[in-house]
Tab-separated table of C-alpha atoms in Angstrom:
chain	number	residue	atom	x	y	z
J	193	UNK	CA	97.274	118.546	115.304
J	194	UNK	CA	100.989	118.109	114.665
J	195	UNK	CA	101.693	116.316	111.426
J	196	UNK	CA	104.694	115.218	109.416
J	197	UNK	CA	104.142	114.382	105.761
J	198	UNK	CA	106.722	112.723	103.565
J	199	UNK	CA	106.961	112.323	99.838
J	200	UNK	CA	107.238	110.299	97.798
J	201	UNK	CA	105.859	107.274	99.636
J	202	UNK	CA	108.160	105.031	97.646
J	203	UNK	CA	110.982	105.480	95.185
J	204	UNK	CA	113.047	103.206	92.956
J	205	UNK	CA	116.379	104.448	91.622
J	206	UNK	CA	119.368	102.980	89.856
J	207	UNK	CA	122.549	102.396	91.806
J	208	UNK	CA	124.851	105.395	91.535
J	209	UNK	CA	122.052	107.911	91.002
J	210	UNK	CA	121.093	110.716	93.373
J	211	UNK	CA	117.701	111.228	94.949
J	212	UNK	CA	115.904	113.691	97.196
J	213	UNK	CA	113.239	112.894	99.771
J	214	UNK	CA	110.855	115.522	101.097
J	215	UNK	CA	109.367	116.224	104.503
J	216	UNK	CA	106.751	118.860	105.374
J	217	UNK	CA	105.664	119.417	108.942
J	218	UNK	CA	103.226	121.423	111.025
J	219	UNK	CA	104.798	120.709	114.416
J	220	UNK	CA	104.857	123.696	116.715
J	221	UNK	CA	106.678	124.886	118.726
J	222	UNK	CA	109.573	123.413	116.793
J	223	UNK	CA	112.646	122.029	118.485
J	224	UNK	CA	114.504	119.854	116.005
J	225	UNK	CA	114.119	117.630	112.972
J	226	UNK	CA	115.817	114.303	112.426
J	227	UNK	CA	116.088	111.902	109.568
J	228	UNK	CA	116.252	108.224	110.404
J	229	UNK	CA	117.077	105.234	108.219
J	230	UNK	CA	115.170	102.060	108.981
J	231	UNK	CA	116.155	98.766	107.420
J	232	UNK	CA	113.410	96.175	107.132
J	233	UNK	CA	112.770	94.471	110.468
J	234	UNK	CA	115.136	96.726	112.402
J	235	UNK	CA	114.851	99.813	114.559
J	236	UNK	CA	115.451	103.281	113.057
J	237	UNK	CA	118.999	104.665	113.063
J	238	UNK	CA	119.611	108.409	113.265
J	239	UNK	CA	121.225	110.019	110.191
J	240	UNK	CA	121.049	113.744	110.900
J	241	UNK	CA	119.556	116.170	113.370
J	242	UNK	CA	118.937	119.868	112.800
J	243	UNK	CA	117.766	122.592	115.122
J	244	UNK	CA	115.985	125.800	114.184
J	245	UNK	CA	119.144	127.692	113.264
J	246	UNK	CA	120.652	125.022	111.030
J	247	UNK	CA	119.943	125.003	107.289
J	248	UNK	CA	121.966	122.027	106.202
J	249	UNK	CA	123.784	119.087	107.688
J	250	UNK	CA	125.727	116.303	106.053
J	251	UNK	CA	126.535	112.768	107.087
J	252	UNK	CA	128.640	111.132	104.400
J	253	UNK	CA	126.513	110.781	101.288
J	254	UNK	CA	123.436	112.052	103.122
J	255	UNK	CA	122.700	115.784	103.174
J	256	UNK	CA	119.675	117.177	104.964
J	257	UNK	CA	118.302	120.683	104.549
J	258	UNK	CA	115.837	122.571	106.701
J	259	UNK	CA	113.721	125.625	105.949
J	260	UNK	CA	112.094	126.485	109.264
J	261	UNK	CA	110.082	129.303	107.684
J	262	UNK	CA	108.285	127.067	105.216
J	263	UNK	CA	108.518	124.052	107.560
J	264	UNK	CA	110.136	121.878	104.956
J	265	UNK	CA	113.092	119.548	105.001
J	266	UNK	CA	114.772	117.384	102.420
J	267	UNK	CA	117.195	114.490	102.523
J	268	UNK	CA	119.509	114.198	99.539
J	269	UNK	CA	121.330	110.947	98.895
J	270	UNK	CA	124.318	111.141	96.602
J	271	UNK	CA	125.732	108.280	94.526
J	272	UNK	CA	123.242	105.773	95.887
J	273	UNK	CA	124.328	102.289	96.880
J	274	UNK	CA	122.347	99.069	97.167
J	275	UNK	CA	122.695	99.323	100.957
J	276	UNK	CA	120.745	102.574	100.888
J	277	UNK	CA	117.584	100.545	100.266
J	278	UNK	CA	115.499	101.233	103.367
J	279	UNK	CA	112.730	103.428	104.721
J	280	UNK	CA	113.707	106.991	105.530
J	281	UNK	CA	111.677	108.549	108.296
J	282	UNK	CA	111.400	112.243	109.096
J	283	UNK	CA	110.879	112.964	112.798
J	284	UNK	CA	110.043	116.375	114.232
J	285	UNK	CA	110.261	117.235	117.933
J	286	UNK	CA	108.354	119.874	119.877
J	287	UNK	CA	110.138	122.055	122.345
J	288	UNK	CA	109.031	122.118	125.936
J	289	UNK	CA	109.808	120.523	129.266
J	290	UNK	CA	110.322	117.245	127.485
J	291	UNK	CA	110.261	116.558	123.827
J	292	UNK	CA	107.291	115.105	122.021
J	293	UNK	CA	108.060	113.623	118.652
J	294	UNK	CA	105.942	113.211	115.565
J	295	UNK	CA	107.013	110.642	112.988
J	296	UNK	CA	106.330	110.668	109.279
J	297	UNK	CA	105.311	107.377	107.695
J	298	UNK	CA	108.560	107.259	105.785
J	299	UNK	CA	109.720	107.032	102.204
J	300	UNK	CA	110.595	103.518	101.081
J	301	UNK	CA	113.660	103.702	98.869
J	302	UNK	CA	114.776	100.829	96.693
J	303	UNK	CA	118.127	101.040	94.929
J	304	UNK	CA	118.465	98.580	92.073
J	305	UNK	CA	121.613	97.536	90.219
C	296	UNK	CA	127.264	96.204	122.753
C	297	UNK	CA	126.208	99.428	124.459
C	298	UNK	CA	123.138	100.141	122.329
C	299	UNK	CA	119.470	99.737	123.225
C	300	UNK	CA	118.477	96.087	123.533
C	301	UNK	CA	115.041	94.534	123.455
C	302	UNK	CA	113.846	91.069	124.347
C	303	UNK	CA	112.415	88.965	122.949
C	304	UNK	CA	112.998	89.872	119.308
C	305	UNK	CA	109.957	87.896	118.210
C	306	UNK	CA	106.877	86.768	120.083
C	307	UNK	CA	104.000	84.692	118.778
C	308	UNK	CA	101.023	84.334	121.063
C	309	UNK	CA	97.404	83.298	120.978
C	310	UNK	CA	94.626	85.830	121.287
C	311	UNK	CA	93.759	86.438	124.926
C	312	UNK	CA	97.184	85.678	126.326
C	313	UNK	CA	99.358	88.197	128.170
C	314	UNK	CA	102.788	89.164	126.877
C	315	UNK	CA	105.641	91.179	128.377
C	316	UNK	CA	108.517	92.842	126.549
C	317	UNK	CA	111.704	94.177	128.019
C	318	UNK	CA	113.861	97.130	126.989
C	319	UNK	CA	117.347	97.880	128.256
C	320	UNK	CA	118.317	101.448	127.319
C	321	UNK	CA	121.782	102.886	126.874
C	322	UNK	CA	123.116	103.003	130.420
C	323	UNK	CA	123.522	106.759	130.858
C	324	UNK	CA	120.210	107.638	129.198
C	325	UNK	CA	117.483	108.825	131.531
C	326	UNK	CA	114.671	109.037	128.958
C	327	UNK	CA	112.959	105.970	127.604
C	328	UNK	CA	110.212	105.719	124.982
C	329	UNK	CA	107.944	102.972	123.701
C	330	UNK	CA	106.525	103.031	120.166
C	331	UNK	CA	104.381	100.741	118.082
C	332	UNK	CA	104.941	100.341	114.361
C	333	UNK	CA	102.673	98.521	111.927
C	334	UNK	CA	103.733	97.496	108.461
C	335	UNK	CA	104.277	100.434	106.133
C	336	UNK	CA	103.710	103.022	108.832
C	337	UNK	CA	105.979	105.181	110.928
C	338	UNK	CA	106.335	104.498	114.654
C	339	UNK	CA	103.450	105.667	116.843
C	340	UNK	CA	104.236	107.011	120.288
C	341	UNK	CA	102.935	104.929	123.190
C	342	UNK	CA	104.575	106.208	126.353
C	343	UNK	CA	107.586	108.022	127.758
C	344	UNK	CA	109.622	107.806	130.969
C	345	UNK	CA	112.079	110.207	132.477
C	346	UNK	CA	114.005	108.147	134.996
C	347	UNK	CA	111.339	106.040	136.737
C	348	UNK	CA	108.489	108.501	136.171
C	349	UNK	CA	106.014	107.805	133.392
C	350	UNK	CA	105.378	111.331	132.116
C	351	UNK	CA	103.095	110.717	129.190
C	352	UNK	CA	100.853	108.027	127.805
C	353	UNK	CA	99.281	108.050	124.364
C	354	UNK	CA	95.578	107.410	123.925
C	355	UNK	CA	96.753	104.407	121.896
C	356	UNK	CA	97.774	102.865	125.207
C	357	UNK	CA	94.539	101.210	126.205
C	358	UNK	CA	93.810	99.752	129.644
C	359	UNK	CA	95.272	96.465	128.443
C	360	UNK	CA	98.702	98.045	128.094
C	361	UNK	CA	100.957	98.909	130.998
C	362	UNK	CA	104.560	100.029	131.106
C	363	UNK	CA	106.952	100.276	134.005
C	364	UNK	CA	110.475	101.459	134.653
C	365	UNK	CA	110.844	100.635	138.318
C	366	UNK	CA	114.430	101.669	138.953
C	367	UNK	CA	114.886	104.122	136.148
C	368	UNK	CA	116.907	101.634	134.139
C	369	UNK	CA	115.219	98.854	132.129
C	370	UNK	CA	111.549	99.038	131.215
C	371	UNK	CA	108.811	96.496	130.594
C	372	UNK	CA	105.733	96.781	128.412
C	373	UNK	CA	102.922	94.355	129.185
C	374	UNK	CA	99.902	93.694	127.011
C	375	UNK	CA	97.045	91.834	128.668
C	376	UNK	CA	94.381	89.835	126.829
C	377	UNK	CA	96.111	90.329	123.490
C	378	UNK	CA	94.039	90.951	120.374
C	379	UNK	CA	94.953	90.384	116.747
C	380	UNK	CA	95.128	94.156	116.276
C	381	UNK	CA	98.033	94.247	118.715
C	382	UNK	CA	100.238	92.536	116.127
C	383	UNK	CA	103.006	95.014	115.386
C	384	UNK	CA	106.648	95.859	115.969
C	385	UNK	CA	107.163	97.361	119.421
C	386	UNK	CA	110.130	99.705	119.475
C	387	UNK	CA	111.966	101.083	122.472
C	388	UNK	CA	114.197	104.140	122.326
C	389	UNK	CA	116.307	105.996	124.842
C	390	UNK	CA	117.887	109.418	124.985
C	391	UNK	CA	119.806	111.669	127.305
C	392	UNK	CA	118.553	114.937	128.711
C	393	UNK	CA	121.884	116.450	127.760
C	394	UNK	CA	122.843	118.137	125.544
C	395	UNK	CA	119.557	119.988	125.545
C	396	UNK	CA	117.586	120.501	122.345
C	397	UNK	CA	119.193	117.592	120.503
C	398	UNK	CA	117.849	114.662	122.516
C	399	UNK	CA	118.513	112.119	119.786
C	400	UNK	CA	116.576	108.930	120.411
C	401	UNK	CA	118.482	105.727	119.894
C	402	UNK	CA	116.246	102.836	118.953
C	403	UNK	CA	116.443	99.203	119.832
C	404	UNK	CA	115.892	96.453	117.255
C	405	UNK	CA	112.256	96.045	118.258
C	406	UNK	CA	110.080	93.149	119.354
C	407	UNK	CA	107.809	91.792	116.652
C	408	UNK	CA	104.533	90.556	118.121
C	409	UNK	CA	102.215	88.261	116.214
C	410	UNK	CA	98.847	87.492	117.773
C	411	UNK	CA	97.141	84.452	116.256
């Protein structure tokens, strides 16, 4: 069964600090991995997407890495801001005629002043 | 606004009633997805359309649930004889078949259903 596991489940950091969120997956055959940010009560918003051949991708203060061999990804947030408080969801897609996606349960990040 | 829209944003209903949600995808997107999300959990896949064809349905989609996309544009999700366990956020997402292998899904704001 395809699974996506994220850690930690929740995290509290001080404003201005950096943090790293982890994602391990067993999805196969792999197509791509995305990180989404979901504010409370809203739909997820895409941050980054990486295919098999990409090791790292940045979007402003967000940097995602992918190790397709170990099936691990991380999302690094630099110089955190209060607006970064949200759930961060790792989503992995299978390749095929159409893409099936498996969602992690997310890491709930709280940035405090 | 050219993003994915969903209506209504909130729905409160009594157990046993039928409810229908609507999703309007991004206009050029031919793929449309429905998900259900309960508090503290990631979205769970319900069903997927490519144009007007419903290509996959999750086992989560019981006989009480039905989804349509009659003209390959907007979609509706109907829940019949609602139960308290149906209370959740129902998310719609759309994506384009091109470029291949990236297929980023753009999510709507969701419809929050509360069954009393």
